[in-house]
Short mmCIF file of C-alpha atoms and ligand atoms in Angstrom, two decimals:
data_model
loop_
_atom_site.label_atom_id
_atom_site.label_comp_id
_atom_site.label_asym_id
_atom_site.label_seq_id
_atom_site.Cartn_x
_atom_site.Cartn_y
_atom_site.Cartn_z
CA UNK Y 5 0.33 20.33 1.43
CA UNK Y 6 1.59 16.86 2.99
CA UNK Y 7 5.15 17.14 2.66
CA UNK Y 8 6.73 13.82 1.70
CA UNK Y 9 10.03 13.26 2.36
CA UNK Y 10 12.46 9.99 1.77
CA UNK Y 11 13.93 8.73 4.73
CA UNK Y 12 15.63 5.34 3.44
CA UNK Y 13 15.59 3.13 0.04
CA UNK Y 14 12.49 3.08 -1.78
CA UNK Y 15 11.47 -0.58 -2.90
CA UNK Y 16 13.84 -1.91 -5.94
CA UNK Y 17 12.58 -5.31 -4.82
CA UNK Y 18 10.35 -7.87 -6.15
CA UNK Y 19 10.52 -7.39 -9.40
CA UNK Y 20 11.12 -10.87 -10.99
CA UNK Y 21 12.62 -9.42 -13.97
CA UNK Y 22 15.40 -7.38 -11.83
CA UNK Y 23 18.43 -8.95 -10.70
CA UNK Y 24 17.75 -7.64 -7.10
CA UNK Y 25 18.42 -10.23 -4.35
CA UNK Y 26 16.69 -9.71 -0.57
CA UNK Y 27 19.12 -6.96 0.79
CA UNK Y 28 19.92 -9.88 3.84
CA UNK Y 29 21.50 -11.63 1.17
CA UNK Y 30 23.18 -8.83 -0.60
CA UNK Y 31 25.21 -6.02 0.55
CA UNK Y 32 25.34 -2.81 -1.43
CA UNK Y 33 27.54 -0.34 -0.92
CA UNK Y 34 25.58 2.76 -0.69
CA UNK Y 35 26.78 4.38 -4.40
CA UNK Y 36 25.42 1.26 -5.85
CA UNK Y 37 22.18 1.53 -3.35
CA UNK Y 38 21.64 4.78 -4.46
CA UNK Y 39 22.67 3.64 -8.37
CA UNK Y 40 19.74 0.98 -7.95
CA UNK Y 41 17.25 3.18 -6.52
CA UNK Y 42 17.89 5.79 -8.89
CA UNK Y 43 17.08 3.43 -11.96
CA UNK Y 44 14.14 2.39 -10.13
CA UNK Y 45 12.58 5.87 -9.79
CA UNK Y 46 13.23 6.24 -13.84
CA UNK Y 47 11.53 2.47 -14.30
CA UNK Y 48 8.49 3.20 -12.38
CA UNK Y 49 8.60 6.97 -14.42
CA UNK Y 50 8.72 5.08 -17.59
CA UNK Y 51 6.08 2.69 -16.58
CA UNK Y 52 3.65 5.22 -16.31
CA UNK Y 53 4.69 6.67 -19.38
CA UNK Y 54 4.76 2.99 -21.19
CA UNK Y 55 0.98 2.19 -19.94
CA UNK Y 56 -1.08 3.16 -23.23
CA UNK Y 57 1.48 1.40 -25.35
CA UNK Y 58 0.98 -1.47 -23.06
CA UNK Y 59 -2.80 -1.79 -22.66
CA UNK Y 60 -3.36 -0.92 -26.33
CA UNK Y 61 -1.48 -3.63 -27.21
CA UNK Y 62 -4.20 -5.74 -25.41
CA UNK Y 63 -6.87 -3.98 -27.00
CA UNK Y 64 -5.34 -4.47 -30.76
CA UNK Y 65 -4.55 -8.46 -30.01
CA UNK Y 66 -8.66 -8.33 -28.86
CA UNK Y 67 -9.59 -6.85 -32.22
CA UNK Y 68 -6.72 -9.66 -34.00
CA UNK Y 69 -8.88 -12.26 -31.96
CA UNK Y 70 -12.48 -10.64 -33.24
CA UNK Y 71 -11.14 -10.28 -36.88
CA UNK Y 72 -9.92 -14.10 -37.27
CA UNK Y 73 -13.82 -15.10 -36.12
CA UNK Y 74 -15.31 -16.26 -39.56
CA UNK Y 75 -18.15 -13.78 -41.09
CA UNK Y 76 -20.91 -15.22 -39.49
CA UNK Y 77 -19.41 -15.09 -36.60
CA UNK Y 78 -18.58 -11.35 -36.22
CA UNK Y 79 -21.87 -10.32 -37.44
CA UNK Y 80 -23.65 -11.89 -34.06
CA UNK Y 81 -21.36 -9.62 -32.43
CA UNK Y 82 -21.80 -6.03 -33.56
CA UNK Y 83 -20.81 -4.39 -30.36
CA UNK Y 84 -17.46 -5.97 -29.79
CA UNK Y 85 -15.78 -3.29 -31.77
CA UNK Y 86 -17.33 -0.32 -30.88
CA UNK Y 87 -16.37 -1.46 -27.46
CA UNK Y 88 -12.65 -1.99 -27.93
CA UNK Y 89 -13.04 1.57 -29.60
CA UNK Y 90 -14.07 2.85 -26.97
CA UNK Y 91 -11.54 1.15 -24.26
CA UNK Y 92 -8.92 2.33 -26.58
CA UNK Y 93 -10.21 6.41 -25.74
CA UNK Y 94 -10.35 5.55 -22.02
CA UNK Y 95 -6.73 4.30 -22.39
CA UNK Y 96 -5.79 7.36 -23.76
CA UNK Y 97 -7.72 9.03 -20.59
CA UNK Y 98 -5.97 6.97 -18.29
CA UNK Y 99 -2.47 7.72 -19.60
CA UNK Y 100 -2.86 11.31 -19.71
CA UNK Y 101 -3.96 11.12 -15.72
CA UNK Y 102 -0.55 9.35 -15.64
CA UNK Y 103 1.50 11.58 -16.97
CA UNK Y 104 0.03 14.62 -14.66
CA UNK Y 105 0.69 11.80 -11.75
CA UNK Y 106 4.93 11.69 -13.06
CA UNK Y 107 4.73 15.38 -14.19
CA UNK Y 108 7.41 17.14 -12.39
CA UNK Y 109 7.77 14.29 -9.88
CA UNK Y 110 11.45 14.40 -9.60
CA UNK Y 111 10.80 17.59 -7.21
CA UNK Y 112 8.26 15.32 -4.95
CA UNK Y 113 10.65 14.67 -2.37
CA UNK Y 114 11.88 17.87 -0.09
CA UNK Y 115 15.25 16.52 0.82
CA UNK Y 116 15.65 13.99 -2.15
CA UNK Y 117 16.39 14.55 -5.87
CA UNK Y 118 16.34 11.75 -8.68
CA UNK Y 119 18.36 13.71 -11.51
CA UNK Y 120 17.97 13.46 -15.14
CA UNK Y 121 16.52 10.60 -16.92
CA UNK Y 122 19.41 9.47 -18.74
CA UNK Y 123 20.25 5.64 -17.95
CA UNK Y 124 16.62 4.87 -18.97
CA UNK Y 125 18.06 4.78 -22.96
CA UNK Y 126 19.73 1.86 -21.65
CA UNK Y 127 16.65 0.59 -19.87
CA UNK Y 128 14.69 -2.72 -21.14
CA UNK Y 129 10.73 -1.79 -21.81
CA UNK Y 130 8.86 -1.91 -18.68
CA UNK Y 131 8.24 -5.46 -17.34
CA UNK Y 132 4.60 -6.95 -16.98
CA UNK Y 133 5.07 -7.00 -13.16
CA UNK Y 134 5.57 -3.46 -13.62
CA UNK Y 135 2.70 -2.73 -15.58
CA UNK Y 136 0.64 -4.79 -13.34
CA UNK Y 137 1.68 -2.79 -10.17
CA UNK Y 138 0.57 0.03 -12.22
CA UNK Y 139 -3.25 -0.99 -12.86
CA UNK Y 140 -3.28 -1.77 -9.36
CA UNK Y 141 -2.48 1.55 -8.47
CA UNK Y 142 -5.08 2.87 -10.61
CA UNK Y 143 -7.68 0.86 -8.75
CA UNK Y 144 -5.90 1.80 -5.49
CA UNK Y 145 -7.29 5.55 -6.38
CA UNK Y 146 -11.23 3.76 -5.91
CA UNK Y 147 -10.36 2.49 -2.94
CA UNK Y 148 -9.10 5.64 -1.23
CA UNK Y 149 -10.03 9.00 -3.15
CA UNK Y 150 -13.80 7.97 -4.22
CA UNK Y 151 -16.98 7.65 -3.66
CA UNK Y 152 -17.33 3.97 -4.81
CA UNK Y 153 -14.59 2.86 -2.22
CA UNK Y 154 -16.70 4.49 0.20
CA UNK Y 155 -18.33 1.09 1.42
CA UNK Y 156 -14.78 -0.54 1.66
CA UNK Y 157 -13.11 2.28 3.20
CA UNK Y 158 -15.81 1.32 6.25
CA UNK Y 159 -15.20 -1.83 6.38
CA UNK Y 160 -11.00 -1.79 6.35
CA UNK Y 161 -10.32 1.50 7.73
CA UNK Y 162 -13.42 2.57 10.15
CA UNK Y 163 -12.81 -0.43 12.54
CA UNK Y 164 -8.99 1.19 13.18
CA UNK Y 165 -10.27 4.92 13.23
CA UNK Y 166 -12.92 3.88 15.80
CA UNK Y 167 -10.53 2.01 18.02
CA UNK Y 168 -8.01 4.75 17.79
CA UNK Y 169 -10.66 7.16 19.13
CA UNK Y 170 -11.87 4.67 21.73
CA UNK Y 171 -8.21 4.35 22.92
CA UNK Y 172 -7.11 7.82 22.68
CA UNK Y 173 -10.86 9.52 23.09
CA UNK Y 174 -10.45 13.82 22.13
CA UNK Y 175 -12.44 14.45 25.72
CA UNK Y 176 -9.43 12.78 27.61
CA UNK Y 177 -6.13 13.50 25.46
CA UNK Y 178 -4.51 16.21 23.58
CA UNK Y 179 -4.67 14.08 20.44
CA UNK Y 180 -2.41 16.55 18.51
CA UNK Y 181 0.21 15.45 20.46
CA UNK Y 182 -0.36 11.56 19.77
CA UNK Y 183 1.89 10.35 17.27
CA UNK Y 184 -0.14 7.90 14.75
CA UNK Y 185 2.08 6.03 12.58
CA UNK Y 186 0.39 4.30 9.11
CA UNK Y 187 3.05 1.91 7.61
CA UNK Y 188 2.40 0.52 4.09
CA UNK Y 189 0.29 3.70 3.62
CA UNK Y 190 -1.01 3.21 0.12
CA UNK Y 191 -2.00 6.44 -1.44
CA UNK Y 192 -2.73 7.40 1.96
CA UNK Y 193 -6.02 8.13 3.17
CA UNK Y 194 -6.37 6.02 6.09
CA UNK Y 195 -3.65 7.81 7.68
CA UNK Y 196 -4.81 11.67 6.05
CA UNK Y 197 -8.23 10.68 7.94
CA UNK Y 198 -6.87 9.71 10.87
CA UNK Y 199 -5.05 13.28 10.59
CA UNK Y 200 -8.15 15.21 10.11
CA UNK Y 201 -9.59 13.87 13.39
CA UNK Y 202 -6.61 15.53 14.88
CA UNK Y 203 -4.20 13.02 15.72
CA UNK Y 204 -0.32 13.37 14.51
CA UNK Y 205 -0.43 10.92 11.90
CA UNK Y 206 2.26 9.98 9.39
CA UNK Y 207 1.87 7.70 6.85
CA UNK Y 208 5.10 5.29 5.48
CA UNK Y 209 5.36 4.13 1.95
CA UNK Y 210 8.16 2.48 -0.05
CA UNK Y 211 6.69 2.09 -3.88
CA UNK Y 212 7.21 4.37 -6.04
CA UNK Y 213 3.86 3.52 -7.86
CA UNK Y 214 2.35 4.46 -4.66
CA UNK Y 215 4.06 7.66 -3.78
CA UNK Y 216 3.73 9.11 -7.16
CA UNK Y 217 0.30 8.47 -6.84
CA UNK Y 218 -0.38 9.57 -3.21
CA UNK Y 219 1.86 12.72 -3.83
CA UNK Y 220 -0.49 13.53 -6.93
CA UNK Y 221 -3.73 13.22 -5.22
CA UNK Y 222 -2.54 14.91 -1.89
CA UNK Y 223 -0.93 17.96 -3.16
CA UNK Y 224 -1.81 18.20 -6.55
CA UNK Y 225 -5.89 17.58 -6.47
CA UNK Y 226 -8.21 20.17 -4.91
CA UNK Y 227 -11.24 20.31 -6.37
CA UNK Y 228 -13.67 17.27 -5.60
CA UNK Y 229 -15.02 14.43 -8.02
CA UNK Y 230 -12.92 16.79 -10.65
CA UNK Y 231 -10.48 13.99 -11.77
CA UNK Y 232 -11.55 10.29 -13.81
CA UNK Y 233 -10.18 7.08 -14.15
CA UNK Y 234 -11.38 3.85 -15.98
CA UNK Y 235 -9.65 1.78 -13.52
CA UNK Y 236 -11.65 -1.80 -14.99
CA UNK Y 237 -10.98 -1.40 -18.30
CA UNK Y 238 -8.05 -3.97 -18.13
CA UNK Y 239 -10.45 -6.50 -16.93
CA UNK Y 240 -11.76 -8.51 -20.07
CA UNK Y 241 -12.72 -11.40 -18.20
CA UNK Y 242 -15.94 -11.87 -15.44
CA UNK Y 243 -17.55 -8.29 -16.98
CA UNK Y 244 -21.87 -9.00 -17.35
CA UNK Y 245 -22.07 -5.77 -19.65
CA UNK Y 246 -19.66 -4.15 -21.91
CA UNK Y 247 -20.19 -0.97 -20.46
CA UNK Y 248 -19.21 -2.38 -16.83
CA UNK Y 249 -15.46 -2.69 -18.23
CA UNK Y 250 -15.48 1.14 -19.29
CA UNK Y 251 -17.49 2.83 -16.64
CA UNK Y 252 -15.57 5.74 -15.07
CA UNK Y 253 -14.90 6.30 -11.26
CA UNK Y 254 -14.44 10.30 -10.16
CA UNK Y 255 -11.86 11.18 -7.44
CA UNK Y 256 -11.02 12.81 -5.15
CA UNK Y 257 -14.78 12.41 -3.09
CA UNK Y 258 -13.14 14.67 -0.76
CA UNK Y 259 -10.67 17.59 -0.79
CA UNK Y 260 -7.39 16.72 0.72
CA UNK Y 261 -6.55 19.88 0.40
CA UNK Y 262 -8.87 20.50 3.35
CA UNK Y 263 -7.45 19.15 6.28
CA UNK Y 264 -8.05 21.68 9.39
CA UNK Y 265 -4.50 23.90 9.58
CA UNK Y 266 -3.43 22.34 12.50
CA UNK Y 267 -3.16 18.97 11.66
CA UNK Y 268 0.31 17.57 11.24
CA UNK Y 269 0.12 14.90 8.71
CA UNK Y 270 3.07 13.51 6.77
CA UNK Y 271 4.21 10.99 4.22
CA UNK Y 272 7.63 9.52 4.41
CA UNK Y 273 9.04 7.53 1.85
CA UNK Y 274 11.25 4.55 2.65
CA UNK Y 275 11.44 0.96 3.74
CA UNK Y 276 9.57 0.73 7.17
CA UNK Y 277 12.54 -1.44 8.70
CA UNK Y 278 14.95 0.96 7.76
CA UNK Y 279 12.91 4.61 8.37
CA UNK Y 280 11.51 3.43 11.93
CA UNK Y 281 14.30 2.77 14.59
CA UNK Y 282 13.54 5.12 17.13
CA UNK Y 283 12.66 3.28 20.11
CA UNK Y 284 9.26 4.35 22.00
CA UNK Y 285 8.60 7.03 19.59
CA UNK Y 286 4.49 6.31 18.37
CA UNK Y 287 1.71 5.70 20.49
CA UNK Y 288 0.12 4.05 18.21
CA UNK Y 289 1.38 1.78 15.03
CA UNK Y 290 -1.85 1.04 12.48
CA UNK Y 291 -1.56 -1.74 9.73
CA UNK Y 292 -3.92 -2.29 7.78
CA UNK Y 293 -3.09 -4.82 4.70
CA UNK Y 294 -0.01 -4.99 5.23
CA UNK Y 295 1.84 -7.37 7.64
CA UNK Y 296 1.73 -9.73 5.25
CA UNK Y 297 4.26 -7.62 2.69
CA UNK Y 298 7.14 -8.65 5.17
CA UNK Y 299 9.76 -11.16 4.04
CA UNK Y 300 9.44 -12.08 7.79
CA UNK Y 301 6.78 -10.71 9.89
CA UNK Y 302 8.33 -11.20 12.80
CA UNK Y 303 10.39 -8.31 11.47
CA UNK Y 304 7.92 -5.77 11.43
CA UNK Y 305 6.33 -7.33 15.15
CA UNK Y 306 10.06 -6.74 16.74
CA UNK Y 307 10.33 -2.29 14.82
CA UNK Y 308 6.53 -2.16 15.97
CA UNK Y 309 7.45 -3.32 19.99
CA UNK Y 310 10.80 -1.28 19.46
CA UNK Y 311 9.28 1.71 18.09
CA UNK Y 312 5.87 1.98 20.26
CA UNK Y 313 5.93 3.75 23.61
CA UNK Y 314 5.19 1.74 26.61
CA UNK Y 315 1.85 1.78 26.89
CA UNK Y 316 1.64 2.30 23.12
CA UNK Y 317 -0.67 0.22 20.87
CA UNK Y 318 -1.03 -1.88 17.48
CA UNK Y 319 -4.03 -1.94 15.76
CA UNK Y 320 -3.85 -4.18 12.70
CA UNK Y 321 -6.36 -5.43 10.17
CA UNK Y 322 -5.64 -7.50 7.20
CA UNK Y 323 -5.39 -11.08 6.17
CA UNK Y 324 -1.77 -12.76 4.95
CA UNK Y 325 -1.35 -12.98 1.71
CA UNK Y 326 1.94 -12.63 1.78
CA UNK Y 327 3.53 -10.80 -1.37
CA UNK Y 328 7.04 -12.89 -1.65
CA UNK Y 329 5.30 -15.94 -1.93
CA UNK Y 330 6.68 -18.04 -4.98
CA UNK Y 331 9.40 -15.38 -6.08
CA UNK Y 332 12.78 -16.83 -6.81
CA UNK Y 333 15.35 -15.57 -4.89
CA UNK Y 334 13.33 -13.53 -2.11
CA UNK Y 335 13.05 -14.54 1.63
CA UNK Y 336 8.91 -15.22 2.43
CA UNK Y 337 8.50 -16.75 5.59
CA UNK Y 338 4.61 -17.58 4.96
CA UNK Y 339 2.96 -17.88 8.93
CA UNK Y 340 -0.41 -18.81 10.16
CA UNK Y 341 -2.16 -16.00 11.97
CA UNK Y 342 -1.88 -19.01 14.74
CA UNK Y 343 1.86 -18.75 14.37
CA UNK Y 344 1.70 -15.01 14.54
CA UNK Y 345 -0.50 -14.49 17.43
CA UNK Y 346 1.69 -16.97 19.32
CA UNK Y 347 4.90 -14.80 18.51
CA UNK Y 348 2.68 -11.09 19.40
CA UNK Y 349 1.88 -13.02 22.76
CA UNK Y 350 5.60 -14.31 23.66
CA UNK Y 351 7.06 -10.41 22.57
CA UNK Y 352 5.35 -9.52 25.47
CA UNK Y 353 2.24 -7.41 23.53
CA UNK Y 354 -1.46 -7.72 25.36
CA UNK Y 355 -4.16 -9.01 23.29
CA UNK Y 356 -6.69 -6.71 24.23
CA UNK Y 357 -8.94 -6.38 21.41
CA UNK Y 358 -9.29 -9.58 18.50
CA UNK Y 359 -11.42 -10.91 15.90
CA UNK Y 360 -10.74 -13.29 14.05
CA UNK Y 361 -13.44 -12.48 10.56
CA UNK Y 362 -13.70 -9.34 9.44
CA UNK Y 363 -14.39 -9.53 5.98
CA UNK Y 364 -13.49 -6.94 3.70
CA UNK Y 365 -12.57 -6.58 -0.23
CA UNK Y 366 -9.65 -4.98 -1.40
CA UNK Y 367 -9.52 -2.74 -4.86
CA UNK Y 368 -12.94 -4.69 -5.50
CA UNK Y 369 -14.87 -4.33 -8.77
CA UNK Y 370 -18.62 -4.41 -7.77
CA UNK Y 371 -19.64 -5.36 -10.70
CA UNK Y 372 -17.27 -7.80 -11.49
CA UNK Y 373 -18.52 -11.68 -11.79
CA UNK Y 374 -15.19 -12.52 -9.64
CA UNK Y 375 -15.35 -11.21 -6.67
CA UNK Y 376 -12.63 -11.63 -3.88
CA UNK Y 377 -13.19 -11.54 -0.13
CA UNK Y 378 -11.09 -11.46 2.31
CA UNK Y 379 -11.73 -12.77 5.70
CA UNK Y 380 -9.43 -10.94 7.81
CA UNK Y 381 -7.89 -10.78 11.52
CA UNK Y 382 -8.41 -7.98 13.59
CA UNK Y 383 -6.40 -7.06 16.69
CA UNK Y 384 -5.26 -4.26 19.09
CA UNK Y 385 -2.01 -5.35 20.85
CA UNK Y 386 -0.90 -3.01 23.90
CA UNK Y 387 3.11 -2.89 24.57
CA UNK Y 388 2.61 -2.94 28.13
CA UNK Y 389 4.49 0.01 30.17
CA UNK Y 390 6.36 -2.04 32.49
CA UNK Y 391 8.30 -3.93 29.73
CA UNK Y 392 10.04 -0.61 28.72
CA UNK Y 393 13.18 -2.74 30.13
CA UNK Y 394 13.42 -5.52 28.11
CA UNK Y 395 12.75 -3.33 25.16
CA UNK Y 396 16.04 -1.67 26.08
CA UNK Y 397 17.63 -4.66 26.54
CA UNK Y 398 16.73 -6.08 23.55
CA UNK Y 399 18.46 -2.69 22.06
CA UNK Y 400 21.70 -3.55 24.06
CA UNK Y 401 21.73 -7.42 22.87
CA UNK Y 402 21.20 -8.22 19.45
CA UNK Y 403 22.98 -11.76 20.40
CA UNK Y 404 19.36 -12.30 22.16
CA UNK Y 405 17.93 -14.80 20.22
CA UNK Y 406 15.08 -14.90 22.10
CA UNK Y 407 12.08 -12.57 22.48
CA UNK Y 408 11.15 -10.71 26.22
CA UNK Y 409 8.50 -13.08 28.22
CA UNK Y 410 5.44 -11.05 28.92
CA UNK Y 411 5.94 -10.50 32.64
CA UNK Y 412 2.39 -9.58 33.15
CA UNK Y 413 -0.39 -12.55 33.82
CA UNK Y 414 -1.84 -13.70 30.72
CA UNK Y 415 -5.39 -12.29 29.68
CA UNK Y 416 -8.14 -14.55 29.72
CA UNK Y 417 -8.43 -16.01 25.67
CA UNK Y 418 -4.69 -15.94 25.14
CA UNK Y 419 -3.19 -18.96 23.82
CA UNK Y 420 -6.12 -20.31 22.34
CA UNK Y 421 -7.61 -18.94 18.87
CA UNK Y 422 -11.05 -17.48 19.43
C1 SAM V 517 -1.61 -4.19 0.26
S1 SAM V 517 -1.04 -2.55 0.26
C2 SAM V 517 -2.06 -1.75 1.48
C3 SAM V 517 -2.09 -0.27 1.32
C4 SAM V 517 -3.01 0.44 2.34
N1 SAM V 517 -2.61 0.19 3.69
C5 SAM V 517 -4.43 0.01 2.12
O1 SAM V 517 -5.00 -0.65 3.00
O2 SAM V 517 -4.99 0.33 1.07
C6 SAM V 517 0.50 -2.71 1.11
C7 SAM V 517 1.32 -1.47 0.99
O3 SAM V 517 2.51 -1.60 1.76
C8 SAM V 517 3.60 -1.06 1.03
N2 SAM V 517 4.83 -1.66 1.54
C9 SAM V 517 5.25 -2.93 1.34
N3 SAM V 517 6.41 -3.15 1.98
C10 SAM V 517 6.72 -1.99 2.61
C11 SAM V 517 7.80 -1.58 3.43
N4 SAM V 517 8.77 -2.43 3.75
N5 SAM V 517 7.81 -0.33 3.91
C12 SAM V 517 6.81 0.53 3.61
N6 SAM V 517 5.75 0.21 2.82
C13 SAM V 517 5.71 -1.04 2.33
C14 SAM V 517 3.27 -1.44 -0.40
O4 SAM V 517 3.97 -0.65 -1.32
C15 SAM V 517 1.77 -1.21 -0.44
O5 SAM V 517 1.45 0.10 -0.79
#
């Protein structure tokens, strides 16, 4: 089992539709944190629970749009409605793999309970952001749990897993006793892999989509390839056959049930600001997608220098697309990787490892006609062990305005992009 347990608020954010405000900007007390967060949990419930009244609304305004087509018309296109038939039964598969993802989720948490479902009366339907962060985390089950991620699990997660083992190699350290940290987990298997090689590793997650999801497939799946989704059938655009938009995908492709008995691997549930303040507590911090979910980056650069050990590293690999862009009333401070590297460089990190085009795909429909790639940054950044002091003194001074001034020369490369 990976236990999962909530260590701070869970996202209420971002959704356009919510009066939420960026917490800098608004002060809760924590009854009405907990009152938000609460209604939140039942939202995201209700949600999943809303999807097949959602998505068949799509599929009935696609049959509308067939049906107004004059006679001639429809009769060049016999297979349109057979086809929306048969999206409409892979709906209904999809939502009852939803409900077995909410079923009983209010016990998910060891240390947190959500109560009963009463406000949600009260509640509006769900919103179309909602539903949206839904299909995503359908597709974010191909990515992870199946075989058809596969080729994109190598190209995203391998690169960290192999530097991890070339930093921390088995033959040279007792790796059950280095302390992996994964925030912005997703449904978790970069970190459960990084587990099974041995290493401590706990992954960090604040959306409830995700959790639900990651909770399902790590403690509630067993049996391999025994599960389906139709995770394209939402796409009606960019398909080259019909039967592209309703082909299945299988998960889990592995057991995660089996990871060896001693591995200590662990979901927590929170905002990574607010879960992480323990200074010099991980030897190793690995993002991958996910810098770029910060309001301000340079928010999640200062908790990873506070929170790694001297000596400890950063591997990150993603590109910045940063997810507050255009929302009204949310802080996005949108950098260049130029602007980023400048700031990892002046906190004091080494540059030790960095390339500057990896290109991966995220979620990515291989048969789709649109097809997304993302060239991405790659980079291991050492917190070197003789800065331990300013760390600390950045504790002591939060009147510092300024960032700690790498003491150590500069590597060769730094301060120019390569
Ligand atoms: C683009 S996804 C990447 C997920 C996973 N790392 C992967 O590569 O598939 C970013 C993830 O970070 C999570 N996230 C965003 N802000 C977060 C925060 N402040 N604390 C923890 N997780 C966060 C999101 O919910 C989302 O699951």
């Amino acid at each position: 089992m990976a236990e999962i347990t909530r260590e701070a608020a869970v996202d209420t954010e971002g959704d356009p539709d919510q009066p939420h405000v960026h917490k800098e900007r608004v002060k809760y007390s924590p009854e009405e944190e907990a009152k938000l967060e609460r209604q939140h949990f039942w939202r995201v419930i209700d949600a999943f629970r809303y999807y097949k009244v959602h998505v068949q609304e799509q599929v009935k305004r696609a049959e509308c749009q067939y049906r107004s087509l004059t006679q001639r018309h429809q009769l060049l296109l016999t297979g349109v409605l057979p086809n929306l038939t048969h999206i409409s039964q892979c709906v209904d598969h999809n939502q009852d793999v939803l409900h077995a993802i909410v079923h009983n989720c209010i016990h998910m948490f060891e240390n947190m309970e959500y109560g009963e479902e009463d406000d949600l009366k009260k509640q509006p339907p769900p919103s179309t952001f909602d539903m949206d962060k839904l299909k995503s985390t359908i597709k974010q089950f191909v990515r992870d749990w199946s075989e058809v991620g596969q080729a994109e699990r190598d190209t995203c997660y391998l690169p960290i897993i192999r530097e991890i083992q070339r930093l921390f190699p088995s033959d040279q350290y007792d790796v059950s006793k280095l302390r992996v940290l994964v925030p912005g987990a997703g449904l978790g298997r970069l970190a459960w892999e990084i587990a099974r090689l041995g290493y401590m590793c706990q992954g960090n997650e604040w959306s409830f989509f995700m959790l639900f999801a990651s909770n399902f497939v790590l403690n509630r799946c067993e049996q391999v390839n025994s599960l389906i989704l139709y995770p394209w059938i939402h796409q009606f655009s960019n398909n080259k056959k019909s039967s592209d938009q309703t082909r299945s995908v299988s998960f889990p492709d592995i057991d995660p049930q089996s990871l060896p008995t001693t591995s200590d691997f662990s979901m927590v549930a929170g905002d990574f600001l607010e879960v992480y303040t323990e200074p010099d507590s991980w030897d190793c911090v690995a993002t991958c997608f996910f810098i770029d979910t910060a309001h301000n980056v340079l928010d999640y650069l200062e908790t990873i220098w506070k929170i790694l050990k001297p000596g400890g590293v950063w591997i990150n690999l993603g590109p910045l697309l940063y997810h507050f862009e255009n929302m009204a009333n949310e802080l996005s401070i949108e950098l260049s990787y130029e602007e980023i590297r400048s700031a990892i460089i002046k906190y004091g990190f080494h540059l030790e490892v960095e390339r500057e085009s990896m290109q991966t795909t995220y979620t990515e429909n291989d048969r789709s006609m649109l097809r997304y790639v993302y060239d991405c940054v790659f980079f291991v950044a050492r917190k070197p062990t003789e800065l331990q002091q300013y760390a600390e003194e950045e504790e002591d001074d939060h009147a510092c305005s300024s960032p700690p001034c790498a003491k150590s020369p500069r590597r060769e490369g730094e301060g120019r992009l390569t």
